mmCIF file of C-alpha atoms in Angstrom:
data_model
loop_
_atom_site.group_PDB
_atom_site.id
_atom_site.type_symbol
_atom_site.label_atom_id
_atom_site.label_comp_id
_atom_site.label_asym_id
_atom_site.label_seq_id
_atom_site.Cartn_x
_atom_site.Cartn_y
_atom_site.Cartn_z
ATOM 1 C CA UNK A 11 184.671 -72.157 22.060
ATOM 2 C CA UNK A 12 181.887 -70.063 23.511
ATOM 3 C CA UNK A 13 180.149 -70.417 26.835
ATOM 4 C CA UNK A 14 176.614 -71.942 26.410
ATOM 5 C CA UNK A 15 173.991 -72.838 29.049
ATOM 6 C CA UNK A 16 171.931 -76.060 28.804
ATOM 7 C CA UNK A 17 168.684 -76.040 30.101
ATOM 8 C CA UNK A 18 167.400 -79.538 30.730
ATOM 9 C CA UNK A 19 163.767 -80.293 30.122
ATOM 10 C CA UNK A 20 161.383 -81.151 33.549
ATOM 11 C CA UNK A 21 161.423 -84.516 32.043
ATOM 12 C CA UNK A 22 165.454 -84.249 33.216
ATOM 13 C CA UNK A 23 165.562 -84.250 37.501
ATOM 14 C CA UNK A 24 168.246 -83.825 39.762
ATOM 15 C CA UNK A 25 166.503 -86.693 41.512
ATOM 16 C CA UNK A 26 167.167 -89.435 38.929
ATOM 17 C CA UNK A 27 170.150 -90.598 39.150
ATOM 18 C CA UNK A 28 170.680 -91.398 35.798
ATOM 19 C CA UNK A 29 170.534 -87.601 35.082
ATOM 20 C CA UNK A 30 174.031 -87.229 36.278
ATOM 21 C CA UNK A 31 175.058 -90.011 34.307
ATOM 22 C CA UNK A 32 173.465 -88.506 30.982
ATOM 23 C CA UNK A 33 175.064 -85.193 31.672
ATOM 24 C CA UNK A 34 178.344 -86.514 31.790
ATOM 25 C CA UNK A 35 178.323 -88.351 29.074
ATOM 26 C CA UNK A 36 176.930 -85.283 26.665
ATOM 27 C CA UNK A 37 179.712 -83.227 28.326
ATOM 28 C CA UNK A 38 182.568 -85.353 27.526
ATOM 29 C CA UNK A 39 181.338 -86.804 24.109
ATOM 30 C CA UNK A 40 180.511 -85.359 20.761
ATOM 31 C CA UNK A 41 178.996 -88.112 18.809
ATOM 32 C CA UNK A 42 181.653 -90.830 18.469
ATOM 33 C CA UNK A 43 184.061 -88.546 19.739
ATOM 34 C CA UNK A 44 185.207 -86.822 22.597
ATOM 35 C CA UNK A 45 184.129 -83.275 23.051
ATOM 36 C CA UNK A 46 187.120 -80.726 22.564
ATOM 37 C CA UNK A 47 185.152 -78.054 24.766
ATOM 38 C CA UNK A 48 183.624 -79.544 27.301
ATOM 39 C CA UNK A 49 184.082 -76.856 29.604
ATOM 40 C CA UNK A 50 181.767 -74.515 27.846
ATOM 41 C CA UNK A 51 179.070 -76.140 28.649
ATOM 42 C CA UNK A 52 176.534 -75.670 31.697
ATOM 43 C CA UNK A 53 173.464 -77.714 32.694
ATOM 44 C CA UNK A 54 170.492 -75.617 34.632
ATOM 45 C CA UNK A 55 168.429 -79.168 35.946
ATOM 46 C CA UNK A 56 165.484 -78.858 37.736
ATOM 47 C CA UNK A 57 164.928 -80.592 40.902
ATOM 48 C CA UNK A 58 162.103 -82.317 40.516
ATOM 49 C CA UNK A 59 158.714 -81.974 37.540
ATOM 50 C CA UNK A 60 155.762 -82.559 39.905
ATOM 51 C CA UNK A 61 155.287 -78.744 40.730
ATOM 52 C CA UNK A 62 156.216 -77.285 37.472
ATOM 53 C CA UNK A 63 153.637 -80.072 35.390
ATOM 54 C CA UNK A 64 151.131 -78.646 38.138
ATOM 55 C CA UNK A 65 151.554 -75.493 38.111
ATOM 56 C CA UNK A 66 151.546 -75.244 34.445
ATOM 57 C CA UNK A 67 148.272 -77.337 34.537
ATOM 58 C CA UNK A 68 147.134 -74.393 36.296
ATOM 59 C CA UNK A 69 148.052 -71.677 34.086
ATOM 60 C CA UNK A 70 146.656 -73.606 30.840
ATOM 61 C CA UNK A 71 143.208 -74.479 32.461
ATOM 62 C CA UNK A 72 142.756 -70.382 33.070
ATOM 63 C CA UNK A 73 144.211 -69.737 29.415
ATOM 64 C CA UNK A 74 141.419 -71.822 28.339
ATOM 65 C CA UNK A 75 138.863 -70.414 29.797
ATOM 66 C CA UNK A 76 140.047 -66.924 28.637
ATOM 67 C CA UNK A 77 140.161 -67.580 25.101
ATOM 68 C CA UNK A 78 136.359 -69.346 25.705
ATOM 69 C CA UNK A 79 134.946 -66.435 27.785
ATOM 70 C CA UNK A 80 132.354 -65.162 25.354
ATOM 71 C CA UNK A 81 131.062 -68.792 24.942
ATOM 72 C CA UNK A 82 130.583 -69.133 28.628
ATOM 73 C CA UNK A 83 128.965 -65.539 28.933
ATOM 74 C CA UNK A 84 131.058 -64.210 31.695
ATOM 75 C CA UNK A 85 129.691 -60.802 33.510
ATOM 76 C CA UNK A 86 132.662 -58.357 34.055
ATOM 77 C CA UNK A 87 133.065 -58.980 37.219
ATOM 78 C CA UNK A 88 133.931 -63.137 36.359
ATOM 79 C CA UNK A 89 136.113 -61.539 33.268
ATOM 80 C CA UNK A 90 138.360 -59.043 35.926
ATOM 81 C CA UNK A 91 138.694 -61.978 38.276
ATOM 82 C CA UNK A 92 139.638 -64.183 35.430
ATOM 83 C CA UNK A 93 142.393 -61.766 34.551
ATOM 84 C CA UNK A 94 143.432 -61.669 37.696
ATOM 85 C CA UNK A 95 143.890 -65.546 37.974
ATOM 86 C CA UNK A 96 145.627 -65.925 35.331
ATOM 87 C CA UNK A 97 148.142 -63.536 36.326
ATOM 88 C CA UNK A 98 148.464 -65.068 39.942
ATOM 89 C CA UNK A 99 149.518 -68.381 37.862
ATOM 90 C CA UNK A 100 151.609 -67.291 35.402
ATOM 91 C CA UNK A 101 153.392 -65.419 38.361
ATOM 92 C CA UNK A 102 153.279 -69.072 40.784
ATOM 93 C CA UNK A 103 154.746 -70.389 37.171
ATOM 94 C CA UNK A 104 157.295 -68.341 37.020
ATOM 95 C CA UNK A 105 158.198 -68.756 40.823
ATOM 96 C CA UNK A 106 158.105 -72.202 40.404
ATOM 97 C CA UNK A 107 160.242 -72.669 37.702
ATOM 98 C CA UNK A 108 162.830 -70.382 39.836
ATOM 99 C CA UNK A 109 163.122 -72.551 42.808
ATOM 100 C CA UNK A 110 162.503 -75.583 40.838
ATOM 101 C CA UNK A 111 166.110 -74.663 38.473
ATOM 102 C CA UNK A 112 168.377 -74.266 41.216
ATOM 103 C CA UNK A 113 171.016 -77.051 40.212
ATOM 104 C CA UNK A 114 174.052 -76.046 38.002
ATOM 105 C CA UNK A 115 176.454 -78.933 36.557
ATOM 106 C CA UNK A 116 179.698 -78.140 35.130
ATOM 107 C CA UNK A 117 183.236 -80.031 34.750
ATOM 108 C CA UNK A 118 185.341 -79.447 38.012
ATOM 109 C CA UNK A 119 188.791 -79.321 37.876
ATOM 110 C CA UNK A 120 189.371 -82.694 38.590
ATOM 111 C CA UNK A 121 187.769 -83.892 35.678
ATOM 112 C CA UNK A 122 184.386 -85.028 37.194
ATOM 113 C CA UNK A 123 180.993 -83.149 37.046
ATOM 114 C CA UNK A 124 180.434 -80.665 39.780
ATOM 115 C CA UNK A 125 176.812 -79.643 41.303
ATOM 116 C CA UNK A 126 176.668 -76.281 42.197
ATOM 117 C CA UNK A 127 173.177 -75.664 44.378
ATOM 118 C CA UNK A 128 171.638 -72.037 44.366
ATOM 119 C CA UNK A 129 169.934 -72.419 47.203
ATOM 120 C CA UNK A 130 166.309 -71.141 47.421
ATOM 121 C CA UNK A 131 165.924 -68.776 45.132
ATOM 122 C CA UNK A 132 163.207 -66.043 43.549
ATOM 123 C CA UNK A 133 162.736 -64.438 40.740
ATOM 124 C CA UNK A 134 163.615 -60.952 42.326
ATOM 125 C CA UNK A 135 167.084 -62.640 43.050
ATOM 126 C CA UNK A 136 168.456 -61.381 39.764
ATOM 127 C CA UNK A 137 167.324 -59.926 35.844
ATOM 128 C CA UNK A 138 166.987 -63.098 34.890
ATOM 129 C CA UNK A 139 167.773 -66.687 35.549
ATOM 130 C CA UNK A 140 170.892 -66.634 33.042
ATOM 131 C CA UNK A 141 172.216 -63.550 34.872
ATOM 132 C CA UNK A 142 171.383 -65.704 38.388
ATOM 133 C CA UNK A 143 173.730 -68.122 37.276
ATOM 134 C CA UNK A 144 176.501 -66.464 35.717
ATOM 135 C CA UNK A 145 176.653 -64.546 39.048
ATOM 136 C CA UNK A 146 176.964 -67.033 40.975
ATOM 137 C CA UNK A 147 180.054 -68.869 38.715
ATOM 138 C CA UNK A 148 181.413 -65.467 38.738
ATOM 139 C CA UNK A 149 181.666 -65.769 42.496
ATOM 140 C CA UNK A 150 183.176 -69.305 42.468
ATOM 141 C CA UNK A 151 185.674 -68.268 39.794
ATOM 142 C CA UNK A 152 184.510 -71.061 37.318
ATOM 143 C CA UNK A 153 183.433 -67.833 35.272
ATOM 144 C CA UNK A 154 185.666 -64.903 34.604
ATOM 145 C CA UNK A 155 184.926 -61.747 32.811
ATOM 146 C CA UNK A 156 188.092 -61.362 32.009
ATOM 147 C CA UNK A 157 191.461 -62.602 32.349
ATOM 148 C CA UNK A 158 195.220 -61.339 33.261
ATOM 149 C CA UNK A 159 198.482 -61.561 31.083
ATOM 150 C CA UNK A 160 199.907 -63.094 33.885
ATOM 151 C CA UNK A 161 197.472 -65.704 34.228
ATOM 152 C CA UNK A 162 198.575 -66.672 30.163
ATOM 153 C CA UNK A 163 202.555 -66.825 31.529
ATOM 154 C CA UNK A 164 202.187 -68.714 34.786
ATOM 155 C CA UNK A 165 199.575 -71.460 32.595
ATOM 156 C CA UNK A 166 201.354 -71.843 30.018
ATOM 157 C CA UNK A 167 202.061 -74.837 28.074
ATOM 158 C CA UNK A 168 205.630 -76.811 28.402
ATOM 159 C CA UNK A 169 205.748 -78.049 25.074
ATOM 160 C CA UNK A 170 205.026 -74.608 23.203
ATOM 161 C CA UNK A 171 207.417 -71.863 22.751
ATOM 162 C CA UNK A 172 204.984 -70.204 20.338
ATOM 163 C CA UNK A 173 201.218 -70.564 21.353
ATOM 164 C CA UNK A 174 198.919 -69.825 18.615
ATOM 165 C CA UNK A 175 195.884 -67.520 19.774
ATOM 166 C CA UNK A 176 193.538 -69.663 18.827
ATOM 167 C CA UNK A 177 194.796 -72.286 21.054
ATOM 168 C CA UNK A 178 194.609 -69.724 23.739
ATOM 169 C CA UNK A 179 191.187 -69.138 23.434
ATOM 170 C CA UNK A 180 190.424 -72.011 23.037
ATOM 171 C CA UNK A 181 192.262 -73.727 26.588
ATOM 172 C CA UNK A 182 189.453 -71.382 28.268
ATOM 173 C CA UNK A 183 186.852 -74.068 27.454
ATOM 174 C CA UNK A 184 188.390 -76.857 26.525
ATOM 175 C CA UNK A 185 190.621 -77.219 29.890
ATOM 176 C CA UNK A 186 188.820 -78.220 33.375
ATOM 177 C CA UNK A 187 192.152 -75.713 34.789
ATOM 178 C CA UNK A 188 191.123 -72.603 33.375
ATOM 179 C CA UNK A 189 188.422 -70.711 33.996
ATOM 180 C CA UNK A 190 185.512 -69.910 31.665
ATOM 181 C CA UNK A 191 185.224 -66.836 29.842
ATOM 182 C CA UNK A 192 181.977 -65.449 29.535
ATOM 183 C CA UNK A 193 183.393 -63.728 26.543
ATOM 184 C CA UNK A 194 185.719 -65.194 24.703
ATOM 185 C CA UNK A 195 186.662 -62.033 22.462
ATOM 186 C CA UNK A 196 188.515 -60.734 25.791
ATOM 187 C CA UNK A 197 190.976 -62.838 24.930
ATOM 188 C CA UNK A 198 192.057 -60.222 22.489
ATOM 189 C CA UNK A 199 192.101 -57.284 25.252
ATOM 190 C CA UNK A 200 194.335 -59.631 27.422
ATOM 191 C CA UNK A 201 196.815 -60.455 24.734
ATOM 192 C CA UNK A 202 197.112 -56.490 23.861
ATOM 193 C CA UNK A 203 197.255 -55.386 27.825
ATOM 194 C CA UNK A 204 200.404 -58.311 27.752
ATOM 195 C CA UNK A 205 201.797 -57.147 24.712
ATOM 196 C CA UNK A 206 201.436 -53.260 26.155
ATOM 197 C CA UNK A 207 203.473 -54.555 29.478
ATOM 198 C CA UNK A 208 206.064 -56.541 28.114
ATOM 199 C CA UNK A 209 204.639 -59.663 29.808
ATOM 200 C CA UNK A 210 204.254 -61.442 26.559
ATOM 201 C CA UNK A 211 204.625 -60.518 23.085
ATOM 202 C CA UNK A 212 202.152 -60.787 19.909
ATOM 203 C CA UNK A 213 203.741 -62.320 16.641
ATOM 204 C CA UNK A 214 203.659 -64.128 13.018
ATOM 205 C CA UNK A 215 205.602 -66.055 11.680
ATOM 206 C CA UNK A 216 207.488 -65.623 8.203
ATOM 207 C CA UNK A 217 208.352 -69.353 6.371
ATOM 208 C CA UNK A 218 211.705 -68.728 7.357
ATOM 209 C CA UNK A 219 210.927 -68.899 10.626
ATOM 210 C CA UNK A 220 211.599 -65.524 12.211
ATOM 211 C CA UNK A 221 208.880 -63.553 13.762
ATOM 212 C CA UNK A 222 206.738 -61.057 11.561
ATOM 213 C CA UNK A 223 205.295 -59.006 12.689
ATOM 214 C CA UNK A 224 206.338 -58.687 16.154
ATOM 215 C CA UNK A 225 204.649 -56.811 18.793
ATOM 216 C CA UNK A 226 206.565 -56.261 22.316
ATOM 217 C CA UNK A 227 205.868 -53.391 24.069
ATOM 218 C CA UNK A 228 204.407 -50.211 22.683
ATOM 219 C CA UNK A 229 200.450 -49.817 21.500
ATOM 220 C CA UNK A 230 198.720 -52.875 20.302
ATOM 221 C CA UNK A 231 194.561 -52.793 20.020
ATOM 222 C CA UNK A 232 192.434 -55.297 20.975
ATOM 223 C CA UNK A 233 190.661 -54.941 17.523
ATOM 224 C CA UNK A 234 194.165 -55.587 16.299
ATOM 225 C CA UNK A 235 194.927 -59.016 17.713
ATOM 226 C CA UNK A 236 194.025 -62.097 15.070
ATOM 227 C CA UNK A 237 192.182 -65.066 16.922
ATOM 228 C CA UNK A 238 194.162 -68.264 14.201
ATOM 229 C CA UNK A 239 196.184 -70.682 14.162
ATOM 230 C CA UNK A 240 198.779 -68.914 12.204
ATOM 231 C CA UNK A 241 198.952 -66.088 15.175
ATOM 232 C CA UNK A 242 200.973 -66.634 18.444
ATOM 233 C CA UNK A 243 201.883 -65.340 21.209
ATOM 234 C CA UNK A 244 205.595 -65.622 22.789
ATOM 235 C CA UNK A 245 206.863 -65.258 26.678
ATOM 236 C CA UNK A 246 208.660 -62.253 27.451
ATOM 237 C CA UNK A 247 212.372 -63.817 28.015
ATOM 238 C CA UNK A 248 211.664 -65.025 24.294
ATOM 239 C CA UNK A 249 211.125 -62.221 23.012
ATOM 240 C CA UNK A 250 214.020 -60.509 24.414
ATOM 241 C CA UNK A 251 215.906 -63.023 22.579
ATOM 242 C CA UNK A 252 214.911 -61.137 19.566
ATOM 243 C CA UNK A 253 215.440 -57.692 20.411
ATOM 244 C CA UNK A 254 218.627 -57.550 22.465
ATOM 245 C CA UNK A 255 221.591 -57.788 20.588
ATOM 246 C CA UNK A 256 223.576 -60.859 21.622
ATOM 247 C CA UNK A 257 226.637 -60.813 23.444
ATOM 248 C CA UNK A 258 229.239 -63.350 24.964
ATOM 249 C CA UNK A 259 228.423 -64.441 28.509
ATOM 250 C CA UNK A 260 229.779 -68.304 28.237
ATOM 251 C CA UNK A 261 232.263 -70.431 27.027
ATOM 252 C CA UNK A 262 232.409 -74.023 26.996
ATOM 253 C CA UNK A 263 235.038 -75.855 25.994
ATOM 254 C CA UNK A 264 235.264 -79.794 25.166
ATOM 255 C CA UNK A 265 236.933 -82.142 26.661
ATOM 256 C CA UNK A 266 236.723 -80.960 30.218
ATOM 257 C CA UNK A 267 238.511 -83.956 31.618
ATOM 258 C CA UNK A 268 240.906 -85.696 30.002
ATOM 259 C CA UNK A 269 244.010 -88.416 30.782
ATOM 260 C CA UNK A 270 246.737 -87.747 29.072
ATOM 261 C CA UNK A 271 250.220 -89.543 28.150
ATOM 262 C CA UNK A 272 253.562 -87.517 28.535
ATOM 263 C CA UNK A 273 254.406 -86.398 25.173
ATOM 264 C CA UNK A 274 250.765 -86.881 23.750
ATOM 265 C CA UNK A 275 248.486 -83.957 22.684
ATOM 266 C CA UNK A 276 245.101 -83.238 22.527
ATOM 267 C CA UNK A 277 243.139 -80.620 20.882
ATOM 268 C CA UNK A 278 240.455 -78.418 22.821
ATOM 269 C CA UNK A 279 237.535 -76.745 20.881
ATOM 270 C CA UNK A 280 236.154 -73.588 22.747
ATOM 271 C CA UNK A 281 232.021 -72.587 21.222
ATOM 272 C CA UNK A 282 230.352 -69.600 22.573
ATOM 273 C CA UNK A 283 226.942 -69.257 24.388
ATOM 274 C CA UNK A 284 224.771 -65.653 24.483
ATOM 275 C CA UNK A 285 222.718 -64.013 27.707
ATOM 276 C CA UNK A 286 220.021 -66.596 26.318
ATOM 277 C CA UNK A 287 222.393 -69.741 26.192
ATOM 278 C CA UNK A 288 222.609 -69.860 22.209
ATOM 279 C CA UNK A 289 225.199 -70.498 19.746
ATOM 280 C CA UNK A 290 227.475 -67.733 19.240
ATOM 281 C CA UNK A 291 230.701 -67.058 17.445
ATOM 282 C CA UNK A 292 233.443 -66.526 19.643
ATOM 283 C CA UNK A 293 235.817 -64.623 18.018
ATOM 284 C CA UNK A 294 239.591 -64.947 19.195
ATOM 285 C CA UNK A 295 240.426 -67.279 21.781
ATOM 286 C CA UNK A 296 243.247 -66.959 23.646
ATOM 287 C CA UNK A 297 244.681 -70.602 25.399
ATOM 288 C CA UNK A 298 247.050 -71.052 28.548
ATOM 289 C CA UNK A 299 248.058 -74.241 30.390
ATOM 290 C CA UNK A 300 249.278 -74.419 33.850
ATOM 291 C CA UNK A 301 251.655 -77.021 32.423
ATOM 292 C CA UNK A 302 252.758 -78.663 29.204
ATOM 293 C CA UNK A 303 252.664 -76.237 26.062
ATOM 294 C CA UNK A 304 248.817 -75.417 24.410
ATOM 295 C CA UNK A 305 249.306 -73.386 20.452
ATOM 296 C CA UNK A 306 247.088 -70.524 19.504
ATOM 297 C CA UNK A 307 244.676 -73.077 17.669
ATOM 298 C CA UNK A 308 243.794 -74.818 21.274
ATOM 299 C CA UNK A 309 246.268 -77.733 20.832
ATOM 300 C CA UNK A 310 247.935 -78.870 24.354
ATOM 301 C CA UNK A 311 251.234 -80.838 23.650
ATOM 302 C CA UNK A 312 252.074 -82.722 27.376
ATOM 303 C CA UNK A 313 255.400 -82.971 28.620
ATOM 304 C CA UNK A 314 257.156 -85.282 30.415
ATOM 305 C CA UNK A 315 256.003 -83.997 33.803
ATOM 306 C CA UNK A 316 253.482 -86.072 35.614
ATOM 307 C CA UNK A 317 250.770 -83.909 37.389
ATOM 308 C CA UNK A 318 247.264 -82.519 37.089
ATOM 309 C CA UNK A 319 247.154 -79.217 35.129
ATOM 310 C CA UNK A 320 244.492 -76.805 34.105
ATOM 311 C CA UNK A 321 243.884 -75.587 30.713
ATOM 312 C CA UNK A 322 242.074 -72.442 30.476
ATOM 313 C CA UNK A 323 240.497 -70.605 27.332
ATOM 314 C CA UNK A 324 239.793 -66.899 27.793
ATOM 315 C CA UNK A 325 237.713 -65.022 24.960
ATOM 316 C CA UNK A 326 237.589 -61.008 25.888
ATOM 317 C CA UNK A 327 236.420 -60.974 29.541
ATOM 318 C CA UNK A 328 234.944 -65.361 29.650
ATOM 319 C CA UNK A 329 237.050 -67.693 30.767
ATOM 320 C CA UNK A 330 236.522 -71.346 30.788
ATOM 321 C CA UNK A 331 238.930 -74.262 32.154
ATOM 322 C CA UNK A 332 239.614 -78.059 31.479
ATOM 323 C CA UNK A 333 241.367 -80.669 34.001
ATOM 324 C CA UNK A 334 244.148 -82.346 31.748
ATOM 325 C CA UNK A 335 245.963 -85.291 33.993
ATOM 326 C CA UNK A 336 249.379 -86.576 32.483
ATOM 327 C CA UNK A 337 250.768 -89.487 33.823
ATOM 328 C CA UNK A 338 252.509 -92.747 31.904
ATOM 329 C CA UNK A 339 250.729 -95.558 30.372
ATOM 330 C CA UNK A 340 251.038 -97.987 33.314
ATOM 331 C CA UNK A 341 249.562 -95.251 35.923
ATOM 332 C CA UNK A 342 246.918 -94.223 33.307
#
C-alpha cells in the first residue's frame, strides 16, 4: 500500500500496442493472482527508443574517447573541446529522455488503464521527472497529499460499521474510486483531525465486544493512531450511540391489526426503542381501549359490541396504538 512509479525500459513504447496490453495485465495481476493494489502503481513509458538509443550512442562514443585521450595524444585545445562535447550530450541525453517520458498510465476509475500525456516537456519543467509527474496527478486529483475526514464518511463502506485502519489505508490504493496518497502515513493525521471534530471516532475493540479504547472528540495525535487490523474507526452517529445515555423515544407494540370475535381476547406486547432505534426496557406501560376492556398486563377482552376500536399503550410521554376490529364469526 504505497505509491510506486514504474519506469518502463526504451525497449517498452507507447507506440506498440502491445505495451498497453502488458501494462494492464502487470497492473491487475500479481503472479497467479489478482493484484490487491493496483492503484499504487504508475507507468512513466516512453514514446518511442530511436532518439534515446541515438542519443545515448552519442554520449558513449565521447565517453570513449575521454577515457582513451592520452592514447590518442590530444593537445589541450582537442581535450577542452572534448569536455565540452561530452557535456552538450549528456545534456541532449538528458533532454531527450524528458520529452521522450511524457506518457503516464494509471487505473481510471472505471476500471480501465488511463494515458495521461505531459505534453512537451523539459527538464527545467520541474526538480525532477518524479516531481513532474506527481504534479501533474496532483492537478488531476488521481494524487492527493492528503485527505479529509469527510471524504472517509461520505466513502464509506455499506457493509462495515467498524472499519479497521488498515483497511482504510489500504482502499487508497487498492480502489480505482479513491484517490492516491502520495503518503500513506497521512492517513493517521486524517483519522486524528476526524476524531478531533467529532466526524468519526478512533476505537478497539475488547472480546466482549464494546469499544476500548474509544476516542471521540478531544486530542488524539497522529503518532497516536495504530495502522492494523485490530484498530477501527466508527461514524459519528455510532459513536453517539455510546456516549449518550439512552432514553425512550418509541414504542411498538405487536399485533397492530387484528380481527377479533365478541367475547375473545387478545394479548398486546409493547418493547421499547432508544434515540438510536435499539432495544430498550420500557418500564411501566399503561393500556387503554376505545372499546372492550384491556388489564394492566396488555390483555384486551372484546365485548359484544361490533365496531373498530383503537388500543393504545402509553409509557411516560410515547404512545403507540393498534386497530382491533370485533365483529362475529360469520362477518369475520
Amino acid at each position: 500500500a504505497a505509491l510506486t512509479l514504474v519506469v518502463l525500459s526504451p525497449d517498452y513504447i507507447m507506440q506498440d500496442k502491445n505495451t498497453l496490453v502488458f501494462i494492464e495485465k502487470m497492473t491487475k495481476e500479481h503472479g497467479a493472482s489478482a493484484r490487491t493494489f493496483k492503484s499504487a502503481l504508475i507507468w512513466a513509458v516512453a514514446d518511442d527508443d530511436a532518439a534515446i538509443k541515438e542519443e545515448t550512442r552519442k554520449t558513449l562514443a565521447w565517453e570513449d574517447i575521454r577515457k582513451e585521450q592520452d592514447e590518442l595524444r590530444l593537445d589541450d585545445s582537442q581535450k577542452r573541446q572534448l569536455v565540452e562535447n561530452l557535456k552538450k550530450a549528456q545534456r541532449d541525453l538528458k533532454e531527450c529522455v524528458w520529452r521522450s517520458y511524457k506518457n503516464i498510465v494509471l487505473l481510471g476509475k472505471d476500471n480501465t488503464m488511463r494515458l495521461v500525456d505531459l505534453g512537451l516537456v523539459h527538464s527545467s519543467a520541474a526538480d525532477s521527472m518524479v516531481k513532474l509527474i506527481l504534479n501533474r496527478l496532483q492537478q488531476d486529483g488521481d494524487v492527493e497529499a492528503g485527505i479529509s475526514p469527510n471524504f472517509l464518511v461520505r466513502y464509506w463502506p455499506p457493509a462495515f460499521k467498524e472499519w479497521s485502519t488498515k483497511a482504510v489505508r489500504d482502499a487508497f490504493f487498492a480502489s480505482p474510486q479513491f484517490p492516491r496518497l502520495l503518503n500513506a502515513e497521512t492517513i493517521r493525521d486524517t483519522i486524528a483531525r476526524g476524531v478531533s471534530s467529532e466526524i468519526i471516532a478512533y476505537i478497539g475493540k475488547s472480546e466482549d465486544g464494546s469499544y476500548d479504547p474509544f476516542y471521540f472528540g478531544g486530542g488524539l495525535a497522529a503518532n497516536e493512531v495504530e495502522i492494523s487490523e485490530d484498530m477501527f474507526i466508527i461514524t459519528a452517529e455510532e459513536a453517539r450511540k455510546n456516549i449518550e445515555p439512552p432514553k425512550l423515544t418509541t414504542l411498538l407494540i405487536s399485533p397492530r391489526d387484528i380481527l377479533i370475535e365478541p367475547g375473545k381476547k387478545q394479548t398486546f406486547v409493547a418493547q421499547g426503542q432508544d434515540q438510536h432505534s435499539r432495544e430498550i426496557a420500557v418500564g411501566d406501560v399503561i393500556w387503554r381501549a376505545t372499546g372492550g376492556d384491556i388489564d394492566s398486563d396488555g390483555t384486551f377482552h372484546a365485548g359484544q359490541d361490533e365496531g373498530t376500536f383503537v388500543v393504545i399503550a402509553t409509557a411516560g410521554a410515547v404512545s403507540v396504538q393498534a386497530r382491533v376490529s370485533v365483529a362475529k364469526r360469520g362477518v369475520i
